[in-house]
Every structure is written in C-alpha cells, then in structure tokens.
Amino acid sequence: MTTFQEQDATHTNGTSAVGPGRSPALEFASAWDYAPTPESAKVEIADRYGHYINGAFVESISGDVFETINPATVETLSVVARGTAEDVDAAVKAARQAQPRWAALPAKERGKYLFRIARRLQERAREFAVLETMDNGKPIKETRDVDIPLAAAHFFYHAGWADKLAYAFGGANPEPVGVCGQIIPWNFPLLMAAWKLAPALACGNTCVLKPAETTPLTALRLAEVFDEIGLPPGVVNIVTGDGEAGAALVEHPGVDKIAFTGSTEVGKKIAAATAGTGKKLTLELGGKSPNIIFEDASIDQAVEGVIAGIYFNQGHVCCAGSRLFVQESIADAVVARIENRLKSLRLGDPLDKNTDIGAINSAQQLGTITRYLDSARDEGLTRHEPNGCALPDKGYWCRPCFFTGVQPSHTIAREEIFGPVLAVQTFRTPEEAITRANNTPYGLAAGVWTDKGSKIFEIAGRLKAGVVWLNCYNRFDPASPFGGYKESGFGREGGLQGLRGYVRL
Ligand code: NAP
Ligand code: MG
C-alpha cells in the first residue's frame, strides 16, 4: 500500500516532477520548466475494505476480494470485498427496510442530512482529492478543482430541493420511487456517486450503489462521511465488486429504479434486463461529441476549449469533444496551434500540482486506446503528438495526440475511444458542419465556437445532443441537466429535470 510519506520520498531527489519513483523529466515542453510541486497531504488507506451495508462495513458473504491499484504506479492501494448476488440481496433488503422511515422524515430534515454531507465533503476535500487521484490516476488539479467541489455542490443543490419538491412538479404530489440501484463508472468516481445519490436521497429514496471495480475507494470514504454525520443505517448501501455485482443489482426484484452510467454495450444489456419489470430506468452512456470551430471564432480561445474538451481527464470523459470540425479556411492555423499547445502539456505524476495529463485508469483501457491508435495507423491516418516525451516505465500512460486527414468512415471518427485522442475533420459551410456533427449514433454533447450570436442559436438548435456548449467546453453545474439522445442514453441528471427520475407523480 502506498502511503503519502513514501510518495513524498520519491519527490525529494531534486529532479522534475515525474511518475512516482522516477526521476527523469517527462514534460513535453522545453520552453519552460516547473519545480516539482507534489501534493503533501497524507491520506490513510486501510489494508482492507468491506461493503457498506446497513450502516456497517462487512465482508462479502463469499469471502471474495479484489485489489484496487494506483494506475500511475501499479501499486496495490487496498483489498476490497468482491460482491455477489448474496451481498446485493443484503444491501437491497437494508435499503428496503430503511426506505419508509427515510421517506417519512420531514423533508427539511432530509435536506439537513444532505447539507451535512456536502459540508463534510468540503471540509475533507483535500483528502478526497488525493485519494481519488491515487485510485483513478487523474491529475490532482482536476480532482481538487473539479471532481470534489462539484460532488459537494451536487449535495448542496439537492439539499435545497428536498423540502421544495411539491413546487418542482407544478402541484403534483411527488412520491419517492423506493429503492434505487445505482451503477457508476471509473472516470469520475466520487462525482458520479454524488450525481446519483444526492437527487435520490432528496426525493426520499434509499440507495444501493455499485462503484466501478477499479475505483471503489472514494465511495467507501463517502460511507465514512455518512457515518460521521449520522445518516440512518440502510439509507445508502455500497456494494463493491465487478460487473457480476452490477448485473445482480439490475436483476434484483426488490429494486424499483436503476440508474446507470457507463458503456453503451452494458447499457443495452440493462435496458433488456429491466424491460417489462416495471423498474424505472435512466441510462447515461457513451458519446462521440463534436466540437465545431467556425472561421469567425476567437481561435486561441477555441483551441483552449478543444484541449480542455479532449485531453482533460485523459479523455476519460463520456462527453469528450473527440471529433473536431474546423472550417476549412482556418484549419491550418488551428492545427498548428493545437500542435503547439500539446507541447506545453505536462504528463506524469498525477499527484504533482503541475501535471495536466495523468495515468490511464487501467491496463484494459490502455489496451482499448492502443487498439484504436493501431486502427488509425492501419487506415493510413497522420498522427500528431509531441516529440520527445518519455513515458514513465511503470503505470499506464498514453501520449495525448490528434489525427488529421480524418474522414467520417474512419474508425476513430465513429467509435468512442475514451482516451486522449482527437480526430480532426474540416468543413466548408455551416450546413455541412451540422450534418457531419450529427452523423453519429451518439448524442451526448457538442461544442460550438463562433463570434456570431445568430449562428450560435441556429446551430445549437439543430445539433442532436443533450448538452451544447457555446464558446466553452466541459462546463458542469448541478442546476444544469445532463444526459443524452440516441445511443448516449435517456433521462437527465442534475437540475429540475434530474429529479424526475427519482419521483413518481
Ligand atoms: P462499463 O463496463 O459499462 O462499466 C460501468 C459500470 O457498470 C461499472 O461499475 C461496471 O462494473 C458495471 N458493469 C459492468 N458490467 C455490468 C453488467 N453486465 N451489468 C451491470 N453493471 C455492469 O464500462 P467500463 O468497462 O468501465 O468502460 C468501458 C467503456 O465504457 C469505456 O471505454 C467507455 O467507452 C465507456 N464509459 C462511458 C462512461 C460514461 O460516463 N458514459 C464512463 C465510463 C466508461 P466494473 O467496473 O466492475 O466492470
Ligand atoms: Mg484503482
């Protein structure tokens, strides 16, 4: 297990900030260099974690466990209980038992619990950020500035709704759905837990949450927060494990609603498994989102948005702007600027505060990305990536890159890669941009960059995407609903619309 003292020791060799335990500089840029700024907060990680069921940490009934690692070092962080159908059954029973009392609490009392969770997350934010970075591989500046503050913001936002639900639905009397089974991915582990739990609890439901196998630790730490603030036992239960536990939760007859975020492939299985059962279902699935730059856009600003859109979080973002459409007249200028900007991104130790690109979450995901890079090579595409960037010899890493000469038929233009890989295409007219942007089975998000207000509204209205960002990208707010069209799923999370999935009217 990695402690912070050991992590710190790897940074005291007087060299640049790099992957833990390594010394050579990894940054692409030679124009300037930063002194190492390793995160110094210490976080305790237990050797072993059980499921959190009915307010207590318990081992799996089968006794099975699995390891969770730090993908930047491949060191084992902890050993975690592997849940099966029996553990899921115990968790669902606890949630079922707790639900009537939770729903019967005065709504403002439920709100107070959510406020307490939010405040405690803020107070322990640094610890959560460090733990998330270690378990997931994403840079500390992202967990510190994005994941954890947004997770707290979701609890704050939904705390406010708890006693105002009657106003939310225009006089209708909203009733809780009951027991919610919630299955989340590894790309934003704590944030996805908050997206799922906060609205469910505000509406009087109880929950069984299944975190992703590679990133269970912040959800388990959140369980410690529930204990600290005195959340009644059974209101939230957490079963760790793999797809087997997820599938058992989907199939359990005692679950009234399934909320899933993850791959379209698993989403389709869940849709089939819940069909005809009366279970409510919301699915937040994959994407192949377009980012469209018109010739009248502020190019530097747009390039920053492109960088944030695809390289943020190593491209492990369902709404990543993975297809870039640039108007032909400015294509060369945009490509040159992206190439230049890539040189200044720093890849390496996720716990260094200057790191822009962290580790790929797992060997499996790195394998997927590598297969897509190979397919692009085999299809004759030109790959652009910063020269001279050494990768750490331990851990899972991928150099951020982009491809030019891409046509809609190329594999990397069609399929979700979930890595720091951008496909650049050009267009001549707004009509062509819209047609090509919509030419995908997905419909999660899109970005539009232009100086013209009329063009903004015309284009945004015609893009088939759940979220359209205008002159920005990857901006999130709990008050703003998020979700997809077509194979990106259905239902919304966040905002007034997000409450709809957790009530019966
Ligand atoms: P995934 O397999 O769909 O996993 C998402 C969650 O579902 C995890 O908790 C997973 O557990 C669980 N799960 C797996 N099989 C299940 C089943 N049959 N029934 C119920 N739950 C099940 O996604 P992934 O393997 O993490 O990533 C694969 C691809 O999904 C990525 O390459 C990316 O394209 C996409 N993805 C999308 C999002 C998004 O936000 N939309 C997020 C992550 C990934 P385990 O983790 O233990 O397998
Ligand atoms: Mg991990």
mmCIF file of N, CA, C and O in Angstrom, residues 250-251 258 267-281 283 490:
data_model
loop_
_atom_site.group_PDB
_atom_site.id
_atom_site.type_symbol
_atom_site.label_atom_id
_atom_site.label_comp_id
_atom_site.label_asym_id
_atom_site.label_seq_id
_atom_site.Cartn_x
_atom_site.Cartn_y
_atom_site.Cartn_z
ATOM 1 N N VAL A 250 -29.140 -5.072 -11.008
ATOM 2 C CA VAL A 250 -30.127 -4.817 -12.065
ATOM 3 C C VAL A 250 -31.264 -5.834 -11.987
ATOM 4 O O VAL A 250 -32.436 -5.496 -12.144
ATOM 5 N N GLU A 251 -30.899 -7.092 -11.720
ATOM 6 C CA GLU A 251 -31.903 -8.160 -11.765
ATOM 7 C C GLU A 251 -32.685 -8.314 -10.454
ATOM 8 O O GLU A 251 -33.680 -9.030 -10.414
ATOM 9 N N ILE A 258 -33.310 1.692 -11.651
ATOM 10 C CA ILE A 258 -31.883 1.545 -11.943
ATOM 11 C C ILE A 258 -31.401 2.829 -12.617
ATOM 12 O O ILE A 258 -32.025 3.318 -13.568
ATOM 13 N N GLY A 267 -25.178 -0.721 -21.112
ATOM 14 C CA GLY A 267 -26.464 -0.021 -21.043
ATOM 15 C C GLY A 267 -27.560 -0.775 -21.789
ATOM 16 O O GLY A 267 -28.698 -0.886 -21.320
ATOM 17 N N LYS A 268 -27.202 -1.324 -22.957
ATOM 18 C CA LYS A 268 -28.197 -2.078 -23.735
ATOM 19 C C LYS A 268 -28.619 -3.351 -22.998
ATOM 20 O O LYS A 268 -29.793 -3.718 -22.992
ATOM 21 N N LYS A 269 -27.649 -4.002 -22.342
ATOM 22 C CA LYS A 269 -27.983 -5.217 -21.577
ATOM 23 C C LYS A 269 -28.945 -4.859 -20.439
ATOM 24 O O LYS A 269 -29.883 -5.603 -20.139
ATOM 25 N N ILE A 270 -28.672 -3.728 -19.791
ATOM 26 C CA ILE A 270 -29.515 -3.325 -18.655
ATOM 27 C C ILE A 270 -30.921 -2.981 -19.138
ATOM 28 O O ILE A 270 -31.918 -3.354 -18.510
ATOM 29 N N ALA A 271 -30.996 -2.314 -20.300
ATOM 30 C CA ALA A 271 -32.321 -1.980 -20.856
ATOM 31 C C ALA A 271 -33.098 -3.265 -21.126
ATOM 32 O O ALA A 271 -34.300 -3.346 -20.835
ATOM 33 N N ALA A 272 -32.411 -4.281 -21.647
ATOM 34 C CA ALA A 272 -33.088 -5.548 -21.937
ATOM 35 C C ALA A 272 -33.510 -6.241 -20.640
ATOM 36 O O ALA A 272 -34.638 -6.757 -20.538
ATOM 37 N N ALA A 273 -32.628 -6.218 -19.630
ATOM 38 C CA ALA A 273 -32.914 -6.923 -18.375
ATOM 39 C C ALA A 273 -34.056 -6.270 -17.597
ATOM 40 O O ALA A 273 -34.775 -6.947 -16.853
ATOM 41 N N THR A 274 -34.238 -4.950 -17.745
ATOM 42 C CA THR A 274 -35.281 -4.272 -16.964
ATOM 43 C C THR A 274 -36.606 -4.167 -17.736
ATOM 44 O O THR A 274 -37.630 -3.832 -17.146
ATOM 45 N N ALA A 275 -36.548 -4.451 -19.043
ATOM 46 C CA ALA A 275 -37.769 -4.309 -19.859
ATOM 47 C C ALA A 275 -38.875 -5.193 -19.294
ATOM 48 O O ALA A 275 -38.650 -6.373 -18.984
ATOM 49 N N GLY A 276 -40.049 -4.613 -19.125
ATOM 50 C CA GLY A 276 -41.209 -5.382 -18.668
ATOM 51 C C GLY A 276 -41.243 -5.669 -17.184
ATOM 52 O O GLY A 276 -42.153 -6.352 -16.704
ATOM 53 N N THR A 277 -40.264 -5.160 -16.432
ATOM 54 C CA THR A 277 -40.243 -5.444 -14.992
ATOM 55 C C THR A 277 -40.916 -4.339 -14.184
ATOM 56 O O THR A 277 -41.107 -4.487 -12.978
ATOM 57 N N GLY A 278 -41.223 -3.220 -14.833
ATOM 58 C CA GLY A 278 -41.785 -2.083 -14.106
ATOM 59 C C GLY A 278 -40.740 -1.224 -13.424
ATOM 60 O O GLY A 278 -41.056 -0.210 -12.799
ATOM 61 N N LYS A 279 -39.462 -1.625 -13.527
ATOM 62 C CA LYS A 279 -38.406 -0.808 -12.917
ATOM 63 C C LYS A 279 -38.230 0.465 -13.741
ATOM 64 O O LYS A 279 -38.191 0.414 -14.972
ATOM 65 N N LYS A 280 -38.072 1.579 -13.045
ATOM 66 C CA LYS A 280 -37.731 2.831 -13.726
ATOM 67 C C LYS A 280 -36.269 2.733 -14.148
ATOM 68 O O LYS A 280 -35.461 2.113 -13.446
ATOM 69 N N LEU A 281 -35.917 3.388 -15.242
ATOM 70 C CA LEU A 281 -34.540 3.271 -15.734
ATOM 71 C C LEU A 281 -34.062 4.596 -16.307
ATOM 72 O O LEU A 281 -34.792 5.253 -17.062
ATOM 73 N N LEU A 283 -30.343 5.931 -18.239
ATOM 74 C CA LEU A 283 -29.056 5.466 -18.769
ATOM 75 C C LEU A 283 -28.243 6.660 -19.249
ATOM 76 O O LEU A 283 -28.737 7.467 -20.037
ATOM 77 N N PHE A 490 -30.875 7.895 -22.057
ATOM 78 C CA PHE A 490 -32.046 8.736 -21.833
ATOM 79 C C PHE A 490 -32.174 9.047 -20.355
ATOM 80 O O PHE A 490 -31.605 8.359 -19.512
#
